[in-house]
XYZ file of C-alpha atoms in Angstrom:
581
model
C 10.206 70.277 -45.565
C 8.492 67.469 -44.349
C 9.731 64.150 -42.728
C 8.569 62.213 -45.471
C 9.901 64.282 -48.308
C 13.575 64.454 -46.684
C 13.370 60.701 -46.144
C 12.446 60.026 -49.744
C 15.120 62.756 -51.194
C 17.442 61.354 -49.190
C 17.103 58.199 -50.292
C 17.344 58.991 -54.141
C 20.429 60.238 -53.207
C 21.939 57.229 -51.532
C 24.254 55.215 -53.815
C 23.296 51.296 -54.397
C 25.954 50.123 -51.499
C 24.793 52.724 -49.514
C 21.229 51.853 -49.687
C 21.692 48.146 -49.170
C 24.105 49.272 -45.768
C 21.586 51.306 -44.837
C 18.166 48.588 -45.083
C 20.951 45.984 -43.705
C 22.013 48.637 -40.516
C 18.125 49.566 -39.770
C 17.173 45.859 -40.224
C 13.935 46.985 -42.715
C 12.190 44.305 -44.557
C 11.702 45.285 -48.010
C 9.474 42.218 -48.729
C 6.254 44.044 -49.161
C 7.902 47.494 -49.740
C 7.295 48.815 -53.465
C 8.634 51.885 -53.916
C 11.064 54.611 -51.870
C 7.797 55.752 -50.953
C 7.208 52.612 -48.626
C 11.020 52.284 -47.246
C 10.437 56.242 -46.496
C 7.236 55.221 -44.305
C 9.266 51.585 -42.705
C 12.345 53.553 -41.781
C 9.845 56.975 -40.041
C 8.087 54.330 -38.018
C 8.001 53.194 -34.352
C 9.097 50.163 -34.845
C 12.453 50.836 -36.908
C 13.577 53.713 -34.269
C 12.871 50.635 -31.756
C 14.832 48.661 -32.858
C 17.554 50.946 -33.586
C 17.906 53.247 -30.109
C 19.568 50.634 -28.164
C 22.213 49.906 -30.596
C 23.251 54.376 -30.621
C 25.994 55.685 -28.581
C 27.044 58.359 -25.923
C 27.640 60.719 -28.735
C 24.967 59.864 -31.092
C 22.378 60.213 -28.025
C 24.140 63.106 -26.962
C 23.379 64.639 -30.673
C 20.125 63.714 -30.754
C 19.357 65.534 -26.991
C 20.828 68.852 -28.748
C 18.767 68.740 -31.862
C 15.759 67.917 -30.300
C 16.311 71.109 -28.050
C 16.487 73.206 -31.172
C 20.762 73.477 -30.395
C 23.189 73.772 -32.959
C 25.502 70.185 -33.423
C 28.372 70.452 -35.288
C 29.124 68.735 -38.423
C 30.720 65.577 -36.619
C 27.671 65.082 -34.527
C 24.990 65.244 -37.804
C 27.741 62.659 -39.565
C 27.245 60.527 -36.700
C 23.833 59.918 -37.504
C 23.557 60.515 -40.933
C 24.301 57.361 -42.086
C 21.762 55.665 -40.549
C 19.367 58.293 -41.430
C 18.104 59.486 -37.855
C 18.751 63.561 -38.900
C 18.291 65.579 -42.048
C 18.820 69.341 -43.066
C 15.664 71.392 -44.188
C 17.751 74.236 -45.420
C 20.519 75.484 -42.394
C 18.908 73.520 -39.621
C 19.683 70.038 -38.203
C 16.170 68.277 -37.413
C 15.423 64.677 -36.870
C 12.339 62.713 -36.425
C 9.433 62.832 -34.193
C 8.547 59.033 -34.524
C 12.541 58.553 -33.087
C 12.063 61.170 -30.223
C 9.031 59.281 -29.165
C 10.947 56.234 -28.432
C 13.749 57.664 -27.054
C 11.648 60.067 -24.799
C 10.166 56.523 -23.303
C 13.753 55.966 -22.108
C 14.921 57.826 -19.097
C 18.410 57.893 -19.641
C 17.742 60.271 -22.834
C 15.732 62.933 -20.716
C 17.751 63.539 -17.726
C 21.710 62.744 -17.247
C 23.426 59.453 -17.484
C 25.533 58.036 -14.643
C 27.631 55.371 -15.055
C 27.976 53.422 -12.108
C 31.707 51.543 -11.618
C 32.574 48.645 -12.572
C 33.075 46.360 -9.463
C 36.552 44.171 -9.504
C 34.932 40.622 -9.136
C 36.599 39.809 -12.321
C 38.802 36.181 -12.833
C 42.200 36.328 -12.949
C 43.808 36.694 -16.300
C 45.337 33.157 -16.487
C 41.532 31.933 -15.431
C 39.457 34.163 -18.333
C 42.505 33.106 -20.995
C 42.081 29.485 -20.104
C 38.507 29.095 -20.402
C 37.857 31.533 -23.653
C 40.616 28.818 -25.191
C 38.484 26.146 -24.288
C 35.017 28.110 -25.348
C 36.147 28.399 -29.063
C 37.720 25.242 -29.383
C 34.118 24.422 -28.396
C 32.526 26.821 -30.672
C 34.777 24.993 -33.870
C 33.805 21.855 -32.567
C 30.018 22.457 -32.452
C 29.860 24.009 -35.472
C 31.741 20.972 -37.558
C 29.177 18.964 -35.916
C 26.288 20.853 -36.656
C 27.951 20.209 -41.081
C 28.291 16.774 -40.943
C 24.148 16.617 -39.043
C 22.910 18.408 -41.826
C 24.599 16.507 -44.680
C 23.642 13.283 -43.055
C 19.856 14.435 -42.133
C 17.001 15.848 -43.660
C 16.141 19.551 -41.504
C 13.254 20.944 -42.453
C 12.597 24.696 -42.317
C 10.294 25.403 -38.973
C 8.399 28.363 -38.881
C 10.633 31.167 -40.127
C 14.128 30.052 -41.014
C 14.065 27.788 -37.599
C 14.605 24.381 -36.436
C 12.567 21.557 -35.493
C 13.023 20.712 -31.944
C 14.127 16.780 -32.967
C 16.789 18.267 -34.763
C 17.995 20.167 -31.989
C 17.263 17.775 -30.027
C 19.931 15.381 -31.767
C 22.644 18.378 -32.265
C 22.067 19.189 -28.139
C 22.721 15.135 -27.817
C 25.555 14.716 -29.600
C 27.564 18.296 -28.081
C 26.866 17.235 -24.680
C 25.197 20.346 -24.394
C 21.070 21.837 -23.213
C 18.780 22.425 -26.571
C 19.855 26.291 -26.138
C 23.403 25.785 -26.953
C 22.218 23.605 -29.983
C 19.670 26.541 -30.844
C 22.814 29.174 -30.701
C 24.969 26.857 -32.902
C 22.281 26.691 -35.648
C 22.424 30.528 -35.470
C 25.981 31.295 -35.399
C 26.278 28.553 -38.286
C 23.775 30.753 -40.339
C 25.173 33.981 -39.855
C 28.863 32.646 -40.638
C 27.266 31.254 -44.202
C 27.486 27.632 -43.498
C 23.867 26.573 -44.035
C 20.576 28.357 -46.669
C 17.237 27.587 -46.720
C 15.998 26.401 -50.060
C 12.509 24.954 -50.384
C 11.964 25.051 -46.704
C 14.864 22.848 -46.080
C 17.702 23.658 -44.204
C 21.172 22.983 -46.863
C 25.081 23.063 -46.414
C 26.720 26.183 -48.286
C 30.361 26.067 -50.114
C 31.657 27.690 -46.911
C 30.483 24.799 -44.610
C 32.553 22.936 -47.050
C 35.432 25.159 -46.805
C 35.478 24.956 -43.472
C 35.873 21.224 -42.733
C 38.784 21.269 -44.687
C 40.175 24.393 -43.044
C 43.229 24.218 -40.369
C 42.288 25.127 -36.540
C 44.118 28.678 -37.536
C 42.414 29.151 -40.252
C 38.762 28.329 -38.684
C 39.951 30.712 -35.788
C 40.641 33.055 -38.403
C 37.026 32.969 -39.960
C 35.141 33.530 -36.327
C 37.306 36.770 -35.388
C 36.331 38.130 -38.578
C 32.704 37.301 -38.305
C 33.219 39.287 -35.032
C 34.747 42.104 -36.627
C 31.862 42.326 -39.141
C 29.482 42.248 -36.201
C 30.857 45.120 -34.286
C 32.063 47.157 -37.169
C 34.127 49.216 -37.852
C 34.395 52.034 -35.309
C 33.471 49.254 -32.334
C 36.490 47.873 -33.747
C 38.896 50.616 -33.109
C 37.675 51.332 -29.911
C 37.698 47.399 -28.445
C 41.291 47.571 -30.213
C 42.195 49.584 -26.911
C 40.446 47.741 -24.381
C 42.894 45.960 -21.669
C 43.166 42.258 -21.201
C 40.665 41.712 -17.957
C 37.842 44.817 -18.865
C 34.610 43.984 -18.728
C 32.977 44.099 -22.040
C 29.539 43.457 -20.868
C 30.019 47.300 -18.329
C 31.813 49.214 -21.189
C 29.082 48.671 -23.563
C 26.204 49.121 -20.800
C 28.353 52.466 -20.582
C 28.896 53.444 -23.965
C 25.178 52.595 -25.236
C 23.122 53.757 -22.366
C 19.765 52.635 -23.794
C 20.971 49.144 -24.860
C 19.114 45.980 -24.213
C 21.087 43.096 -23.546
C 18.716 40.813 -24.642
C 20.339 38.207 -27.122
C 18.309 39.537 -29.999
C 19.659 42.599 -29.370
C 22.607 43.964 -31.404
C 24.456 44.445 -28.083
C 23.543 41.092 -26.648
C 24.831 39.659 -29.534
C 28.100 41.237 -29.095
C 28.276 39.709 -25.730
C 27.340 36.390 -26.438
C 29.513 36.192 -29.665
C 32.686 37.414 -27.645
C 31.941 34.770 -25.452
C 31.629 31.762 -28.163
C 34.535 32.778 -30.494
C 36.741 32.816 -26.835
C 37.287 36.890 -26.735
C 35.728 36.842 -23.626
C 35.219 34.828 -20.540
C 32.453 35.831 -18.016
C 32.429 38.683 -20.299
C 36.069 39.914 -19.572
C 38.318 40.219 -22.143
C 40.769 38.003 -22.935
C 44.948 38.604 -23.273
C 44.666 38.228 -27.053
C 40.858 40.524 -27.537
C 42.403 43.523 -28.871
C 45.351 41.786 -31.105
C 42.299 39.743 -32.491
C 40.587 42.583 -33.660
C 44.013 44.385 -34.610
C 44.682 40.911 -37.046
C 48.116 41.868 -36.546
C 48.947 38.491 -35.789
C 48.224 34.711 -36.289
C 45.603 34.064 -33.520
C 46.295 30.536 -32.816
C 49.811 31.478 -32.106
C 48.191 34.553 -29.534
C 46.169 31.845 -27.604
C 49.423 29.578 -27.370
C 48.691 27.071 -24.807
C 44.891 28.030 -24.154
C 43.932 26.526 -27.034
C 44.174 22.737 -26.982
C 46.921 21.165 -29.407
C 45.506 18.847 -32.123
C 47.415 15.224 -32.795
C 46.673 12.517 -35.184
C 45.926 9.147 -32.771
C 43.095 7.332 -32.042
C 42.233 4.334 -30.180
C 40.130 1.456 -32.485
C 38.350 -0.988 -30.161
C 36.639 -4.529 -31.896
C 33.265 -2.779 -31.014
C 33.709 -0.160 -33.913
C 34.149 2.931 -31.096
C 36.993 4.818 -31.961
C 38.446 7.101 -29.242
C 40.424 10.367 -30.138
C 41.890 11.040 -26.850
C 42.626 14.507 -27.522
C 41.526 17.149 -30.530
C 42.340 15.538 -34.039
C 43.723 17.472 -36.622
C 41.092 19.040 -39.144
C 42.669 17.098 -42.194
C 42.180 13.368 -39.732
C 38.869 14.357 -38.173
C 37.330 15.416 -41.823
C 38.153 11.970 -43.453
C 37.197 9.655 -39.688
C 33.791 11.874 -40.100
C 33.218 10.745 -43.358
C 32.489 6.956 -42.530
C 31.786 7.317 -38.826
C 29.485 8.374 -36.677
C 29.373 10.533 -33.530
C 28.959 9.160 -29.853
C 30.328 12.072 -27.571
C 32.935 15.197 -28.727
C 35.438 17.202 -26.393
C 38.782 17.082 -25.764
C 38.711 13.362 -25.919
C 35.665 12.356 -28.789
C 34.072 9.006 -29.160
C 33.172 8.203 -32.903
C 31.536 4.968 -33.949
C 31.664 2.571 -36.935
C 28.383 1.374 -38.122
C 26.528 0.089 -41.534
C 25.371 3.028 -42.611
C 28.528 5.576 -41.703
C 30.510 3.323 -43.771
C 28.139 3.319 -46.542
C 28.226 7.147 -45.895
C 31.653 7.051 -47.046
C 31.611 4.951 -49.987
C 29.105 7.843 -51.374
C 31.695 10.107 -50.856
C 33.844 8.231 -53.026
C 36.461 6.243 -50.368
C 36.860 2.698 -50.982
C 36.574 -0.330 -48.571
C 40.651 -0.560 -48.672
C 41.290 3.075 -47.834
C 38.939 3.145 -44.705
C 41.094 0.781 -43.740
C 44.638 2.443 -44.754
C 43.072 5.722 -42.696
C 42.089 3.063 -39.414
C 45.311 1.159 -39.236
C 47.570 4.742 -39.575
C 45.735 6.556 -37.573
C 45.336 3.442 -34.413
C 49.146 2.062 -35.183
C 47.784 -1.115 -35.192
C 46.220 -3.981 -37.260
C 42.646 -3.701 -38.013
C 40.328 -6.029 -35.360
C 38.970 -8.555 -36.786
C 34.830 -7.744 -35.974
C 35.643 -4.308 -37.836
C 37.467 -6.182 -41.202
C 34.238 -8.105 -41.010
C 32.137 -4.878 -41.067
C 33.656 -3.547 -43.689
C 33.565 -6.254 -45.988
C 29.565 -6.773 -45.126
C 29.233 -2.808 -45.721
C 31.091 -3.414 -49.058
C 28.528 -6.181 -50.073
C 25.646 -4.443 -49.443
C 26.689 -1.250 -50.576
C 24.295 -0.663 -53.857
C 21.627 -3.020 -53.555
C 19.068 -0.716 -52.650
C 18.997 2.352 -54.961
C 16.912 5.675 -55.266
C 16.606 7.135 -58.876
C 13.958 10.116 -59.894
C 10.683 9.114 -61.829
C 8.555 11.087 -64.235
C 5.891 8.281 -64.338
C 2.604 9.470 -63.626
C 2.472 11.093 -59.701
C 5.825 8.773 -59.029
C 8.487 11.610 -58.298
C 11.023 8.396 -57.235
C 11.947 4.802 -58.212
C 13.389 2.317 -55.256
C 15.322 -0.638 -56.915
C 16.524 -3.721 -55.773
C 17.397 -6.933 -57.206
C 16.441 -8.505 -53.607
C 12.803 -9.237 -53.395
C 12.823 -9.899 -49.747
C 14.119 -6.775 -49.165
C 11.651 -4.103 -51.600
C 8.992 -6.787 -49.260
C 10.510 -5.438 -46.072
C 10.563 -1.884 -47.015
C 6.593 -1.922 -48.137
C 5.640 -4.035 -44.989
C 7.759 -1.960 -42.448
C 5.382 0.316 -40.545
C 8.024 3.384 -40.048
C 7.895 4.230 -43.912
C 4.194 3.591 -44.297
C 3.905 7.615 -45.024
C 5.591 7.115 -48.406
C 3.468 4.929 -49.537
C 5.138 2.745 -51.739
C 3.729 1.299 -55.129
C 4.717 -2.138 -56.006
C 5.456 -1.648 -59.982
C 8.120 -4.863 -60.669
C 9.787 -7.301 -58.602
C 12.870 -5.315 -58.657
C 11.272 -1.667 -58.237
C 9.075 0.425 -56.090
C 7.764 3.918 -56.623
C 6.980 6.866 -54.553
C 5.225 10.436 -54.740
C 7.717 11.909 -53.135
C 11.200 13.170 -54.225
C 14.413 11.256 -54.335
C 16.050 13.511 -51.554
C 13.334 12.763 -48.896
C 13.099 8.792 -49.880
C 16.884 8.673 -49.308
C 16.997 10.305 -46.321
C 13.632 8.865 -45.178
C 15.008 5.244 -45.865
C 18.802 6.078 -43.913
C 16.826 7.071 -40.624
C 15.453 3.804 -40.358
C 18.725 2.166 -40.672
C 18.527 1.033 -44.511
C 21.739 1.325 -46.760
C 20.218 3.628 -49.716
C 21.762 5.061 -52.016
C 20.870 7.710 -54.635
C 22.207 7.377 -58.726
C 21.553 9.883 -61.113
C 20.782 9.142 -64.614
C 23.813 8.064 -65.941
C 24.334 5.149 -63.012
C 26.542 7.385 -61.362
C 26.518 7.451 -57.301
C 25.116 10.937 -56.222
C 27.582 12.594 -52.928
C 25.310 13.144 -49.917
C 27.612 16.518 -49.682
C 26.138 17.196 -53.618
C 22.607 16.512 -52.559
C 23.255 18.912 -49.635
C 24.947 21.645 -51.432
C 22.965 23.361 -54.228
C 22.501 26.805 -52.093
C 24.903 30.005 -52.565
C 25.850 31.710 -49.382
C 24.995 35.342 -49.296
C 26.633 37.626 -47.041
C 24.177 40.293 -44.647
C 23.794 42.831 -47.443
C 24.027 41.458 -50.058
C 20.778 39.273 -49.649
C 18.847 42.796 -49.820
C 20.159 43.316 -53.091
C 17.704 42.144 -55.318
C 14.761 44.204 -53.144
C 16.674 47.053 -53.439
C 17.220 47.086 -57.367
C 13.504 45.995 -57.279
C 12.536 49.146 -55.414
C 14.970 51.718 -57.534
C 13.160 50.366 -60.844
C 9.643 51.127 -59.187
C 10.994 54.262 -58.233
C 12.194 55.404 -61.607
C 9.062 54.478 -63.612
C 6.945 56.010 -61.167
C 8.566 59.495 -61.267
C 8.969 59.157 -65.353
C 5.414 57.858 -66.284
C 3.295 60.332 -63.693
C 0.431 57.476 -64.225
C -2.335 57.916 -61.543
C -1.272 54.605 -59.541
C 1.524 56.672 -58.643
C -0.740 59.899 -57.788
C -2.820 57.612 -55.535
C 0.197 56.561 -53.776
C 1.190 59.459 -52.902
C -1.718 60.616 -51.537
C -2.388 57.520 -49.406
C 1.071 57.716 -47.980
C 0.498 61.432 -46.971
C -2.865 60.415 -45.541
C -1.573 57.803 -43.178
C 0.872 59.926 -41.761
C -0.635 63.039 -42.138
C 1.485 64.913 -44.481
C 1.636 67.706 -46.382
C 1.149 67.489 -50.167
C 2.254 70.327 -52.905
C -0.470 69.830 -55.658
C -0.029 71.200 -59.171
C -3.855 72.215 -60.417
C -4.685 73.141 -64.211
C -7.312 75.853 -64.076
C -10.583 76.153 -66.285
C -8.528 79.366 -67.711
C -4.969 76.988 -68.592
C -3.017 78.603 -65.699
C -1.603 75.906 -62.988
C -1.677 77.165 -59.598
C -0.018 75.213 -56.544
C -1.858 74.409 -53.134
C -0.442 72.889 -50.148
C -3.082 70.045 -48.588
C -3.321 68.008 -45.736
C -5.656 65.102 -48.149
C -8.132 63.195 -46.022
C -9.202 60.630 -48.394
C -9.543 59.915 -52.333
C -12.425 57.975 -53.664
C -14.521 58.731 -56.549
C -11.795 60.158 -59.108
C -11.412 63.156 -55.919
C -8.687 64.317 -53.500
C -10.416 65.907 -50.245
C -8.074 67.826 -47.553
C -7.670 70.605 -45.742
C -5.895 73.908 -47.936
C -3.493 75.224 -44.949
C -3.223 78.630 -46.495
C -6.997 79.238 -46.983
C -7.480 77.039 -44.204
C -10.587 75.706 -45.866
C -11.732 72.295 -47.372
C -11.108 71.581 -50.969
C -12.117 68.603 -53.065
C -9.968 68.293 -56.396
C -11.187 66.141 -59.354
C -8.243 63.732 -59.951
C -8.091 64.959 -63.418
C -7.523 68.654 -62.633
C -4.022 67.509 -61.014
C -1.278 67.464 -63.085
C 1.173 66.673 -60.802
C 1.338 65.748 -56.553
C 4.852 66.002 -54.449
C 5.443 65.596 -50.677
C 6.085 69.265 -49.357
């Protein structure tokens, strides 16, 4: 049997789930894949075993070594890697893939014994790796409530692949206190956790960014140990679950995968840089409360105890609208401050300030003028100062004179209205928004090609209080203009590829048609395959030959016949039916 044939039998065999675990595991992109055919050919080539060798263990290596020696394994060892598809049986024998041994002969742990060289004892002391993995995901929750409220409030395009412009990092690195790489990270963890989509080549807040502002420190601790759970899966899992407060993560997984990279693309790397985010790890030793995490036999707030810094509900308000939380607020306070102020500086003690627009921020999202201040007097114990009353009430004035509404007239995709003149003047002699090119069509309204979304959030980065109304009058939430996208977990965003590619699968092998034929054959061609080919002779018998096919032009198959050991060319309509032997 050949490589190709096991690898497409196989995967007719897979269930649904198992199919999309599988194309989610190997990391295959079934964008431009039609057929079983094509995933057969992605999953047998170089780059697929690349990308999966680092990420196989001791025993899965060890299994590997055996069958590519032509040694028995036992059923345990072909289970091992069955799931992932690196080994098949053709009849009583284990085999596996030459494509795979190539890449792991390049490594030379695979082709002569592994040592594992001891772990030195340079670690921290316990107290020391406890108190600073506190501190790293209180961080971590901190950053990534950040990074929510910076996408609501700003419009982040989609750079290059799913990335982000450096300006936008730029502003995220600002405002954490941290280098452009820790922003970069951030926007990555945030995407993998399910808190931000890209629709239209913008970057948008999912329901679970939602969720998670309004989520308790326990429970947002509670959401990053399960991401890391999912991560390492499940038999990671149960081995970590036995690790000792103090090990070295970083040496027991150099140990256990011997041909890991610890790169941070890497599925290892990620492993050790996630540890050390979600405070599992410091300096990549384990933390007292790293197994119990991954046990969830407890509330993991309550396992950090005093490493992870205790929330209150005070702030200091100062006349120059800077409010001062000396220490963490609690997520139900910090949510409703965020909503009508802006960020200076966050840590243990964060600086937020009052402006114009954060105000008007949170009059979109439905508070009123007298609860801002009911939240600000509560919160600082103390009357209101009077340059902030006289903020407010400004903020309150101004606060729907300049509105954004969608157009359908002509190439105008967006109406600006105002019933100040002076001010629709300003906005088509300011020099900042000369790319929109405003049209003039009233005294009280402009127009503009573009969409609503971008002239809203074009308008609020140079410091004008716009608003956006839908077609009833009503005011439309920032958080509902940043919200239309539905998270999708790992897998499940395969899903639709996969059902795409069982359908093309199915008609193929029921209609027979010649595109399928020609498929085939092209397949077997580039990788130099063996076909079975059903012929209808002159006399109405059907004889079957086994070819190596070289090319097909001209309605003709040409290849070698391996048991004649001659060249044959077959008119196309002579076949009645072609199979990978």
């Amino acid at each position: 049997m050949s490589e190709l044939k096991a690898l497409v039998e196989t995967l007719r065999g897979l269930s649904d789930q198992d199919l999309r675990s599988l194309v989610a595991r190997r990391l295959v992109s079934l964008n431009n894949l039609d057929d079983f055919y094509d995933l057969a050919e992605a999953l047998n080539s170089s780059k697929s075993y690349s990308a999966i060798v680092g990420s196989l263990g001791r025993n899965q290596l060890a299994a590997l070594s055996k069958i590519s020696k032509d040694e028995q394994v036992t059923d345990e060892e072909f289970e091992s890697l069955k799931p992932l598809l690196l080994a098949y049986r053709d009849r009583d024998k284990v085999k596996t893939f030459a494509a795979l041994l190539d890449q792991l002969k390049q490594h030379r742990a695979f082709t002569r014994a592994l040592m594992v060289v001891p772990d030195l004892d340079d670690s921290p002391n316990q107290d020391t790796i406890d108190r600073n993995a506190g501190l790293a995901a209180f961080s971590t929750m901190q950053s990534l409530t950040e990074l929510v409220f910076d996408v609501e409030k700003h419009l982040i395009r989609e750079v290059g692949k799913g990335g982000v412009g450096l300006p936008d990092i730029k502003r995220l690195a600002g405002t954490l206190g941290k280098p452009n790489e820790a922003a970069k990270i951030t926007y990555a963890l945030a995407e993998k956790l399910g808190f931000t989509a890209i629709n239209n080549s913008r970057h948008f807040l999912t329901g679970k960014a939602l969720s998670w502002l309004e989520a308790t420190q326990s429970t947002r601790l509670e959401i990053l140990s399960q991401h890391f759970v999912a991560l390492i899966g499940t038999e990671l899992q149960k081995e970590f679950a036995e690790l000792t407060p103090g090990t070295s993560l970083k040496a027991w997984l150099v140990g256990h995968f011997p041909l890991a990279e610890l790169t941070s693309g890497s599925r290892i790397g990620q492993i050790v840089q996630t540890s050390e985010l979600l405070g599992l790890t410091f300096q990549e030793h384990t933390s007292s409360w790293f197994a119990s995490v991954l046990g969830a036999s407890e509330n993991i707030e309550k396992l950090m105890g005093e490493n992870i810094p205790v929330v209150q509900d005070r702030v200091i308000l100062q006349g120059d609208g800077t409010i001062i939380a000396p220490g963490p607020l609690t997520t139900g306070l910090e949510s409703v401050i965020r909503k009508f102020a802006s960020t200076e500086s966050i840590g243990l003690a964060s600086t937020y300030r009052l402006t114009s627009l954060s105000i008007c921020h949170g009059l979109e999202l439905g508070l009123s003028i007298a609860e801002i201040s009911d939240v600000l007097q509560k919160a600082s114990g103390k009357v209101i100062p009077q340059p902030i009353e006289y903020l407010l009430r400004e903020v309150a004035t101004r606060f729907g004179k300049l509105v954004i509404t969608s157009s359908e007239l002509g190439d105008h995709r967006s109406n600006i209205l105002s019933d100040d003149n002076l001010l629709l003047t300003e906005l088509g002699n300011d020099q900042r928004l000369r790319p929109f090119s405003f049209s003039r069509l009233a005294a009280d309204r402009l127009a503009c090609r573009f969409e609503p979304s971008v002239v809203y959030f074009g308008l609020r980065e140079c410091g004008y209080l716009a608003i956006r109304k839908d077609s009833d009058g009503n005011v439309i939430s920032p958080i509902e203009t940043t919200n239309p996208v539905s998270e999708k977990n790992l897998v499940d965003k395969w899903t639709d590829a996969v059902e795409r590619i069982l359908k093309a699968d199915l008609a193929s092998r029921e209609s027979g048609n010649d595109e399928a034929m020609n498929r085939q054959v092209q397949l077997a061609i580039r990788n130099k395959a063996k076909l079975a080919i059903i012929v209808n002779l002159p006399d109405g018998k059907q004889i079957t030959i086994e070819l190596v096919p070289s090319s097909i032009a001209n309605g003709r198959l040409r290849g070698r016949d391996l048991k004649a050991q001659v060249e044959r060319t077959l008119p196309l309509s002579t076949i009645e039916g072609i199979t990978l032997a």
